[in-house]
Coordinates of C-alpha atoms in Angstrom, one line a residue:
X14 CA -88.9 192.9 -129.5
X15 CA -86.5 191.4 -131.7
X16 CA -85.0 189.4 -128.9
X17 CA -87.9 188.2 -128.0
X18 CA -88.8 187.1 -131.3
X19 CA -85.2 185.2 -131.8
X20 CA -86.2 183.4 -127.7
X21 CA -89.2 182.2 -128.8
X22 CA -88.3 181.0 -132.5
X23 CA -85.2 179.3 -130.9
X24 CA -87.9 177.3 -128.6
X25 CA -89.8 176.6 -131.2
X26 CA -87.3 174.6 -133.1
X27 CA -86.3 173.2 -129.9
X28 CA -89.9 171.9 -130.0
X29 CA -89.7 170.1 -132.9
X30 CA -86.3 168.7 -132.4
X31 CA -87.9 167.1 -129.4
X32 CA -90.5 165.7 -131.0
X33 CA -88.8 164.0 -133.8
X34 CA -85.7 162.8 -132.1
X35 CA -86.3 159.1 -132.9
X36 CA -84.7 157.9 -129.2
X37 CA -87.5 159.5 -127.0
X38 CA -89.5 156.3 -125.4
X39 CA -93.0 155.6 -126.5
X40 CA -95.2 153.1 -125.0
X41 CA -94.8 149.7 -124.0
X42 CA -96.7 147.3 -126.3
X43 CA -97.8 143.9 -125.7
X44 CA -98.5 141.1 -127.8
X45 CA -102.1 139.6 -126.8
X46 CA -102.8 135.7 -128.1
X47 CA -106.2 133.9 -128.6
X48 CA -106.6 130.1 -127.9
X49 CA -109.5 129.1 -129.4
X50 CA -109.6 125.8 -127.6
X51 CA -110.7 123.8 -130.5
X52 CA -112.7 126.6 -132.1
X53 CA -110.7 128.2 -135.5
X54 CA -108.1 130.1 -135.6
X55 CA -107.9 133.5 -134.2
X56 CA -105.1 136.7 -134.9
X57 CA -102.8 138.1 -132.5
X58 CA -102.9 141.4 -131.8
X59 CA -99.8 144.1 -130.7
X60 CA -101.6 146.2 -127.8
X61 CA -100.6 149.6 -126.1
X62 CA -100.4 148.6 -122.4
X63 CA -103.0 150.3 -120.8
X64 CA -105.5 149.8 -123.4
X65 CA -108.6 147.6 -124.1
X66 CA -108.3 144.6 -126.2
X67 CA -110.2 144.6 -129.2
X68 CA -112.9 141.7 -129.3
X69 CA -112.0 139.4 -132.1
X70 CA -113.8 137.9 -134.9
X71 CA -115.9 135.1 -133.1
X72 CA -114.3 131.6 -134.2
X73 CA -116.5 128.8 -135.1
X74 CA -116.3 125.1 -133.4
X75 CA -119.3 122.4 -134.4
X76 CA -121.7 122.4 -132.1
X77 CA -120.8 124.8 -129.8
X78 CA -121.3 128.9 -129.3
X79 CA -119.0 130.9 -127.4
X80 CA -120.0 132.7 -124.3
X81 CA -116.3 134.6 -123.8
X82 CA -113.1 135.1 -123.6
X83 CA -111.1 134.1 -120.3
X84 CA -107.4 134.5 -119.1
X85 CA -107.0 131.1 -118.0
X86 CA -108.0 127.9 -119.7
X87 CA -110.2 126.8 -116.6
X88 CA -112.8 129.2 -117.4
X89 CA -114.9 130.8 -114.5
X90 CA -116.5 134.2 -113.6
X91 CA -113.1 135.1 -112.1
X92 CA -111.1 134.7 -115.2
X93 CA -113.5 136.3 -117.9
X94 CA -112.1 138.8 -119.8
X95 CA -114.3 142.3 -120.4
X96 CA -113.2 144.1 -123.5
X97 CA -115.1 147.2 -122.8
X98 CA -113.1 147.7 -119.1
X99 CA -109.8 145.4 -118.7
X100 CA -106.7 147.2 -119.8
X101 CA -103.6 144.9 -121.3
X102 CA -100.4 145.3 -118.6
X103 CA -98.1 142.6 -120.1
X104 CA -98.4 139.6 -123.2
X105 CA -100.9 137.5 -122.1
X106 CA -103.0 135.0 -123.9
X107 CA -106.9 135.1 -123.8
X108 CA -109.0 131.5 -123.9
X109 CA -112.3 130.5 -125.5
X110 CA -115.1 129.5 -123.7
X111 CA -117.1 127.3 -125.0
X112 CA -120.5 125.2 -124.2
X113 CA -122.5 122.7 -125.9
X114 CA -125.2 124.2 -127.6
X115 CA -128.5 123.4 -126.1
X116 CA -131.4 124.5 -128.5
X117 CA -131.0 121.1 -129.5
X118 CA -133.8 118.7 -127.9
X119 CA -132.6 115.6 -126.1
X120 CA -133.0 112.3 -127.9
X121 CA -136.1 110.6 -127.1
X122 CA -135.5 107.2 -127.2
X123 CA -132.8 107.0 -124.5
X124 CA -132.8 104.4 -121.8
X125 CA -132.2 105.6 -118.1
X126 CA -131.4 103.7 -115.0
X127 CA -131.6 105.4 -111.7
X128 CA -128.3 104.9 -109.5
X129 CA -128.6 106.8 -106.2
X130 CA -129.7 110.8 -106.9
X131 CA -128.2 110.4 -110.4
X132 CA -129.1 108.7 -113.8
X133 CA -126.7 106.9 -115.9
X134 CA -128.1 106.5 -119.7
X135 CA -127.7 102.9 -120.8
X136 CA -129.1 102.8 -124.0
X137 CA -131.6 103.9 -126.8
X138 CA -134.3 102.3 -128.5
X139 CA -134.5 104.5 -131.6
X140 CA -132.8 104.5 -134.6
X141 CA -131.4 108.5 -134.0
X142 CA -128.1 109.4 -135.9
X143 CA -127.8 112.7 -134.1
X144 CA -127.6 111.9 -130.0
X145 CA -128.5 114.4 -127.3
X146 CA -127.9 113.9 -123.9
X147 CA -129.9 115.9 -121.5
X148 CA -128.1 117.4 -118.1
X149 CA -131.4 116.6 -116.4
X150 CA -134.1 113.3 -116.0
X151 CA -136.9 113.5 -114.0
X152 CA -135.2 116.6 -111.7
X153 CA -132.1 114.3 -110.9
X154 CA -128.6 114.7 -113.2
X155 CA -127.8 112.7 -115.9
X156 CA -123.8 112.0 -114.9
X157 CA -123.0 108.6 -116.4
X158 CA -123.1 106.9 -119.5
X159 CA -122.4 103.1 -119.4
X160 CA -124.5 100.3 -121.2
X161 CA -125.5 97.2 -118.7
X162 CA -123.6 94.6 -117.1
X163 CA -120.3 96.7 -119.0
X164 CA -121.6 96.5 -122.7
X165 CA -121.2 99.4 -124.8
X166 CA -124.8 102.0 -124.2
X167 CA -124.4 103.1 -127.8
X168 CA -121.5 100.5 -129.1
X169 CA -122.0 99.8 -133.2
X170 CA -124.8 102.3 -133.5
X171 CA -125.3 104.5 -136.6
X172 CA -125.2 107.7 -134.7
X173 CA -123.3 110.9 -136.5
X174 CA -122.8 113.1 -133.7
X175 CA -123.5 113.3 -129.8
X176 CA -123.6 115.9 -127.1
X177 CA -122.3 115.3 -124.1
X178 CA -123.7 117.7 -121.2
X179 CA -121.3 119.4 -118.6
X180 CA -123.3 117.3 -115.7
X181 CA -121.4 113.8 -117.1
X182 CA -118.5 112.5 -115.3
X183 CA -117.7 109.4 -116.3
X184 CA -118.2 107.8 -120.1
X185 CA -118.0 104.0 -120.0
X186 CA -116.5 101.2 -120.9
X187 CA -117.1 100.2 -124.9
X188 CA -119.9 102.9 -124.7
X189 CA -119.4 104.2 -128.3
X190 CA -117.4 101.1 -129.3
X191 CA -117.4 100.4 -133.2
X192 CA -119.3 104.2 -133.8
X193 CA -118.0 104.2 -137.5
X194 CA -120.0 107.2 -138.4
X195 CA -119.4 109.1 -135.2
X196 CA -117.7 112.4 -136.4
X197 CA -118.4 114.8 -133.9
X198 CA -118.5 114.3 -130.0
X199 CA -119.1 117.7 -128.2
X200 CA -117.3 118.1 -124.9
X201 CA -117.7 122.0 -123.1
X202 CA -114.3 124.0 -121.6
X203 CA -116.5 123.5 -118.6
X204 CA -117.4 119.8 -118.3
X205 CA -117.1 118.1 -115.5
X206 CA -115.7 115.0 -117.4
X207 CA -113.4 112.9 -115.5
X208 CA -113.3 109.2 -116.6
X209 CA -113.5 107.4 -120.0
X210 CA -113.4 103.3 -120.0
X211 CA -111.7 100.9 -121.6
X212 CA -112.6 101.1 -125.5
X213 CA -114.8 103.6 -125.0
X214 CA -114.3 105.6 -128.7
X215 CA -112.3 102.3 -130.2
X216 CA -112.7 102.0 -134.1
X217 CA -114.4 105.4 -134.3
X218 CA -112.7 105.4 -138.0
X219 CA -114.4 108.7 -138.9
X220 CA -114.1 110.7 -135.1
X221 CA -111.5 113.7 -136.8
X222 CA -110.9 115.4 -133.3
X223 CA -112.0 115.0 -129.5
X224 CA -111.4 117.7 -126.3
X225 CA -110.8 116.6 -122.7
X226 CA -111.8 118.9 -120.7
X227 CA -109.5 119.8 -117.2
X228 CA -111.3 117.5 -115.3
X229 CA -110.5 114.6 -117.3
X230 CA -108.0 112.3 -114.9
X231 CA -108.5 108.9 -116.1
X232 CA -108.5 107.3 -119.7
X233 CA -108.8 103.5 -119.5
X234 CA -106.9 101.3 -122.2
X235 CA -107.7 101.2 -125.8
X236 CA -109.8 104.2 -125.6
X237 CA -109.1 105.7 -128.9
X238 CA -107.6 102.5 -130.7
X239 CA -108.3 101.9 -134.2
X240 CA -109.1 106.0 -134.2
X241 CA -107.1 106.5 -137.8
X242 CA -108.9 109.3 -138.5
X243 CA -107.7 111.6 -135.4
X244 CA -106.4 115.0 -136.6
X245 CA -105.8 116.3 -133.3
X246 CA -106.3 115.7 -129.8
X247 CA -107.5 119.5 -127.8
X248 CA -106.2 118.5 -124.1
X249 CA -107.1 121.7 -121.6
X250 CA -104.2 123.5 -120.6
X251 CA -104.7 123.4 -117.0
X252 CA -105.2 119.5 -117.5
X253 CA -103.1 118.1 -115.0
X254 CA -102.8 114.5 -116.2
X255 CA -102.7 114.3 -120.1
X256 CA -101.2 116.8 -122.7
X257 CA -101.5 117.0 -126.7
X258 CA -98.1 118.5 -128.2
X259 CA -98.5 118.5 -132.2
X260 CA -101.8 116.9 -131.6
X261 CA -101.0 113.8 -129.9
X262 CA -102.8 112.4 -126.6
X263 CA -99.3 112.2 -124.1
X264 CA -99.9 111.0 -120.3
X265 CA -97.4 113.6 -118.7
X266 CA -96.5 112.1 -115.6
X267 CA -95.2 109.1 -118.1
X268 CA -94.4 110.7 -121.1
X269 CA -96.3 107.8 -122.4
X270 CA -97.6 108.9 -126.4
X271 CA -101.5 107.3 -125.9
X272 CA -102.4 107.5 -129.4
X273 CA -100.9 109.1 -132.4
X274 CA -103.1 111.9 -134.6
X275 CA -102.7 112.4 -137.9
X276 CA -99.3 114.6 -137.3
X277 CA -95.9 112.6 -138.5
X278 CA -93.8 115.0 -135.4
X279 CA -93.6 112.7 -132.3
X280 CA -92.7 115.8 -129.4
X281 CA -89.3 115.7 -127.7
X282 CA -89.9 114.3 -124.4
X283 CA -92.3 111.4 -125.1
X284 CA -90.5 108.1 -123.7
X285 CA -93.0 105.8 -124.2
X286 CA -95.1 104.8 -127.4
X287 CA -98.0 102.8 -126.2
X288 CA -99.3 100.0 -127.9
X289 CA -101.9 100.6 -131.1
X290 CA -100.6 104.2 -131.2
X291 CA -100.8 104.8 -134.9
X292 CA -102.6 102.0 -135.8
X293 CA -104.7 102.8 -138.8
X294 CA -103.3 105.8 -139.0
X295 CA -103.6 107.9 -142.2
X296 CA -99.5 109.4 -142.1
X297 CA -97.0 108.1 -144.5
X298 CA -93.8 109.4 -142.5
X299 CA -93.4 108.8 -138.3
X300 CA -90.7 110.9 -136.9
X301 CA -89.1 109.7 -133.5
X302 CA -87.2 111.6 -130.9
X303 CA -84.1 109.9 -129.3
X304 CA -85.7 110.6 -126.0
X305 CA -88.4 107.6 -127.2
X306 CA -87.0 104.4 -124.7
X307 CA -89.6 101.9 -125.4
X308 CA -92.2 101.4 -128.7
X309 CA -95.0 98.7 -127.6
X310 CA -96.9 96.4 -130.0
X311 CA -98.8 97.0 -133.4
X312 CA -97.7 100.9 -133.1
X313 CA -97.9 100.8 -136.6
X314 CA -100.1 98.2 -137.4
X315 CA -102.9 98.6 -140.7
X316 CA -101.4 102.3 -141.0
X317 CA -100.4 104.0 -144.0
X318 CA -96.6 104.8 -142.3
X319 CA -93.9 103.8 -145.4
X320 CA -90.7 105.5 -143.3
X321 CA -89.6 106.1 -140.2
X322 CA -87.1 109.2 -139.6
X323 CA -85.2 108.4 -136.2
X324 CA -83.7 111.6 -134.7
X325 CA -80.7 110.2 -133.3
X326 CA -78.0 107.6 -134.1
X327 CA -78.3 104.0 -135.1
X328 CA -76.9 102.9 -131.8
X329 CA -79.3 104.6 -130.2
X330 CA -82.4 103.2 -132.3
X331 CA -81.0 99.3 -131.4
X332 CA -80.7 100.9 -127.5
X333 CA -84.9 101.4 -127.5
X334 CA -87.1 98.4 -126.0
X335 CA -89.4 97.2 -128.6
X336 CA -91.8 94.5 -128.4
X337 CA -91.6 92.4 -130.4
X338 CA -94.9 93.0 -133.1
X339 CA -94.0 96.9 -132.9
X340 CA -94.0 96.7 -135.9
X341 CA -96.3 93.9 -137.2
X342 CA -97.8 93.9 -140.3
X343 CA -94.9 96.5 -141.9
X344 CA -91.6 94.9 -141.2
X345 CA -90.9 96.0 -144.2
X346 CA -90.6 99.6 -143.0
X347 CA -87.8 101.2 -143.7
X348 CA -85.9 103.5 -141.0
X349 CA -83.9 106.3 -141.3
X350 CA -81.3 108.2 -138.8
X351 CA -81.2 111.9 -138.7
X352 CA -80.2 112.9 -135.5
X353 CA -81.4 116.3 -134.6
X354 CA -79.0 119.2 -134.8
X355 CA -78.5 120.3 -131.2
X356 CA -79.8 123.5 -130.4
X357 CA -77.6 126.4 -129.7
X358 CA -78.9 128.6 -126.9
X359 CA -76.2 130.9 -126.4
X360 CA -73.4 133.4 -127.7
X361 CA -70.8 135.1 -126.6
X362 CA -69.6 139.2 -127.2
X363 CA -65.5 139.8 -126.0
X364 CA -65.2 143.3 -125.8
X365 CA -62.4 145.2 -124.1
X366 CA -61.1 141.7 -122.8
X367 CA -64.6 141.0 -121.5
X368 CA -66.2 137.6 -122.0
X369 CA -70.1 138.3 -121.8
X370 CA -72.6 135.5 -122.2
X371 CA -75.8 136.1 -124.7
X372 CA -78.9 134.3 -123.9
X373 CA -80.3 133.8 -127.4
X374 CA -83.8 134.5 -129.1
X375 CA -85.6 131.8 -131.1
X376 CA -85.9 133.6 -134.3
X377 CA -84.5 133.4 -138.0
X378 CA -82.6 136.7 -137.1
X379 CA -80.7 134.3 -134.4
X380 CA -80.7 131.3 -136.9
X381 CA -79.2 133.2 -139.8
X382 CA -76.5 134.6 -137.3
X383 CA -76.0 131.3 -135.7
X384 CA -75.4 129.4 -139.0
X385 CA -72.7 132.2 -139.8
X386 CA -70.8 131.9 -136.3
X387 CA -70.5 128.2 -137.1
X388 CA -68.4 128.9 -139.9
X389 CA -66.3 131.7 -137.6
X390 CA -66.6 134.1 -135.2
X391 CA -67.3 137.6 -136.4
X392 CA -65.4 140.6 -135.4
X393 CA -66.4 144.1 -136.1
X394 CA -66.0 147.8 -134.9
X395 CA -68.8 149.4 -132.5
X396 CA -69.0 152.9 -131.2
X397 CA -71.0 154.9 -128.5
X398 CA -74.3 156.4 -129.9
X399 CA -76.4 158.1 -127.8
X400 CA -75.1 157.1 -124.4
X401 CA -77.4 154.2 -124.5
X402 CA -75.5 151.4 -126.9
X403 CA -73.0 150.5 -128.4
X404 CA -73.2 149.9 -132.1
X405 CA -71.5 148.9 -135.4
X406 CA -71.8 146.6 -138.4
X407 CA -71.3 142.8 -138.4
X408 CA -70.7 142.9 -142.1
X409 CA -73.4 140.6 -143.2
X410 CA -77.3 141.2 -144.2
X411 CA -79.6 139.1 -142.0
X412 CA -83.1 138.5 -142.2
X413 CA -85.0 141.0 -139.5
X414 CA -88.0 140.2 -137.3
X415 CA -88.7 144.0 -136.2
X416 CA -91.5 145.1 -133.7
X417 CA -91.4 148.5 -131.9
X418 CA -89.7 147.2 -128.8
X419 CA -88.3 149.5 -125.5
X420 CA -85.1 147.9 -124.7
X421 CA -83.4 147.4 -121.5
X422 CA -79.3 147.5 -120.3
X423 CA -78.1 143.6 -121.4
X424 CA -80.7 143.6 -124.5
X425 CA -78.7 142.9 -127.9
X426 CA -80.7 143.8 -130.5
X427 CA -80.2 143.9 -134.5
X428 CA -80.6 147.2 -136.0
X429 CA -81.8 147.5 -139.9
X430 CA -80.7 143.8 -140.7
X431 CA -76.6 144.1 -140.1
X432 CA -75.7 146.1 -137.3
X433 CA -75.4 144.9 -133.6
X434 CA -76.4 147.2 -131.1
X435 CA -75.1 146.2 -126.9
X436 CA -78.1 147.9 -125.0
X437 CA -76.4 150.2 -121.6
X438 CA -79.9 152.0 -122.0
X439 CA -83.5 152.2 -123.3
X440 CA -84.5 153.2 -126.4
X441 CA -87.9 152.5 -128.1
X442 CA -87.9 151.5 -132.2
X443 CA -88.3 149.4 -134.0
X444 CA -85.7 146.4 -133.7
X445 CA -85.2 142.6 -133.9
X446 CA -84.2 141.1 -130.6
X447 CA -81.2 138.8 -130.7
X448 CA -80.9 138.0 -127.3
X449 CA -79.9 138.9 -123.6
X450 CA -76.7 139.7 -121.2
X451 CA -78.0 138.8 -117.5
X452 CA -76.4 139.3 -114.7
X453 CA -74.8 142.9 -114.6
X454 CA -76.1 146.1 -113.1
X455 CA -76.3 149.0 -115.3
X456 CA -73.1 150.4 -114.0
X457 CA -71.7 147.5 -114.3
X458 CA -72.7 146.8 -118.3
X459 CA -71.4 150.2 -118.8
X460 CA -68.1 149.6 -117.8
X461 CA -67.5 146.2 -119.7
X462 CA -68.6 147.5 -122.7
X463 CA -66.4 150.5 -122.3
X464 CA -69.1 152.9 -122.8
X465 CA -67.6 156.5 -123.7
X466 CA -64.4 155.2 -125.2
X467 CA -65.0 155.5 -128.6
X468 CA -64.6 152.9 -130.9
X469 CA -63.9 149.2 -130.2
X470 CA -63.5 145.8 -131.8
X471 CA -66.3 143.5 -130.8
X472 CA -66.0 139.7 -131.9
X473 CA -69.1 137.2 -131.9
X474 CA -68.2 133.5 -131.2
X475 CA -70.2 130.6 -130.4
X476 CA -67.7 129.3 -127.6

């Protein structure tokens, strides 16, 4: 009996060894982001994979109510999202959808002209401040907006805000032309928009923000010039044709910045900065990549822009095509050169005469350890620990960015803000990830890092 009692008290702490020995794995988690597509801002969430999503606080956008939550910016039926049945299996990103809201009636007074099985709105002959536009006239769809012979349907009207139904395709030339108290233009995730004409929106000085939808394909010239009041530009994702890093309106298959928003960061990438771009525009400070080969006229014409930080050298800046009124009406503008510090991307770990190459995070983990490898390389003592790393202290305090992560063989990972752990395993806790060896099988990461042999110097360099 006594026996028996030892057998089962010696499984019993056996038990609870088990159960708090901090290397068993746990679940995968998943980090699940929310695009509000113009809408305000929305949390991210860390998710067990395998469960629901939990439905988030409903954002708010002007104008609009939201009717789901989709997997791919081209919202549809195929891509909604149902939080009571889907299951998270990876990091995803969920997408508002939005549409106009249509308790509002349509605006009486407008003017239609019948063009084939459609109706194009051409004018109105009331004195309305807020503009509806119906999806339907007389059992036909409304798919055009364009005032006669070219001019401008609503051009220099008083209006405040319109709605513009899914069923339009094309917005004419000068159509809301000189709209100075235009604030608000609501566009749907699911309009069929695809065209806007020549200064279509120009010296709408109050307009704060605009959406183009992913059917939109063709902006004429000027369409937003004289727009000084921008804030952002809300281009689609699955747009194919225009883009809007930092808030700017970018054509992507010319890198060609449109027009400027009220956001002093020109992207890396643009080449082009079209003519009028920041015109009027509210910024003090315009920042320009060294990837910018050519700056049109009256960029920064009637704007607020005192400075101009130029991320390269001053050879460079005198290399870049300028017209010649680029600048016009602030030559006295003064330019700065701060090229921008090249990125560093990757590390390297010797060990045991191996040379292994570290694919780095973008973190401030990484940055703080970067910043110290430029000074030196580092070179520490590691040691097995529980067949599944190898570990020691770098020495230094850095600044964490934990999440419970489950590591695989080639992670390196910082462990409680100063020691460096070389992954041979997995392991689930809660680290900051400092980057990746690719590569090398298992067997093979074991072996260079000389796992089993005790205690090693490591050294960290950046070449």
């Amino acid at each position: 009996m006594k026996k028996v009692a030892i057998v089962l008290i010696s499984i019993l702490l056996l038990c609870l060894l088990c159960a708090c020995n901090p290397n068993e794995p746990t679940h995968t988690t998943h980090t699940v982001k929310f695009d509000s597509q113009g809408g305000s801002a929305v949390e991210s969430q860390t998710i067990m994979e395998g469960n629901p999503v939990k439905r988030p606080q409903t954002p708010t956008r002007e104008g609009y109510f939201l009717n789901g939550w989709y997997t791919s910016s081209a919202t549809s039926k195929d891509t909604e999202w149902h939080f009571d049945t889907d299951r998270v299996t990876k990091d995803m990103t969920l997408y508002a959808g939005w549409t106009v809201e249509t308790s509002q009636e349509a605006t009486s007074s407008l003017v239609f002209v019948k063009e084939g099985n459609a109706f194009t709105v051409t004018d109105m002959t009331g004195e309305e401040t807020v503009l509806v536009i119906p999806a339907e006239h007389d059992g036909l769809p409304v798919t055009k907006i364009q005032g006669a012979y070219g001019t401008g349907a609503f051009a220099r009207k008083a209006i405040t805000s319109v709605t513009i139904p899914d069923s339009i395709e094309e917005i004419g030339q000068n159509s809301f032309n000189n709209c100075s108290a235009l604030t608000t233009v609501s566009i749907s995730t699911t309009s069929h928009l695809k065209k806007i004409g020549n200064n279509a929106f120009s010296g709408n000085s109050s307009l704060k923000e605009i959406y183009l939808p992913v059917a939109m394909t063709d902006l004429g010239d000027s369409v937003f010039n004289n727009c000084g009041a921008i804030e952002r530009f809300i281009v689609a994702d699955g747009n194919t044709a225009y883009s809007s890093p930092n808030g700017h309106l970018v054509e992507k298959d010319t890198n060609t910045l449109i027009r400027g928003a009220n956001n002093s960061e020109i992207p890396d990438g643009v080449e082009i900065i079209a003519s009028a771009a920041f015109r009027k525009s509210a910024i003090t400070k315009l920042e320009i990549p060294n990837s910018v080969q050519s700056i049109a006229n009256y960029v920064i014409q009637d704007s607020a822009v005192e400075e101009i930080i130029y991320r390269g050298t001053e050879q460079d800046w005198q290399a870049i095509e300028k017209a010649k009124l680029w600048n016009m009406g602030k030559t006295d503008v003064s330019v700065k050169f701060e090229p921008r510090q090249e990125e560093i991307t990757k590390m390297y770990i010797t060990i045991y005469g191996n040379k292994l190459e570290v694919t780095l995070e973008n973190n401030s983990s990484v940055k703080a350890l970067v910043e110290l490898l430029k000074q030196g390389d580092i070179t520490y003592t590691a040691d097995d620990y529980g067949g599944f790393e190898k570990v020691g202290s770098i020495g230094y305090s850095l600044p964490t960015n934990n999440s419970q992560i489950t590591t695989e063989a080639g992670d390196v990972i910082l462990y409680q803000g100063s020691q460096i752990c070389i992954m041979v395993g997995s392991n689930s806790w809660s680290y900051t990830r400092i980057g990746k060896i690719n590569g090398y099988t298992v067997s093979q990461l074991k072996n260079l890092v000389g796992t089993g042999k005790g205690s090693t110097e490591v050294t960290l360099s950046l070449k």
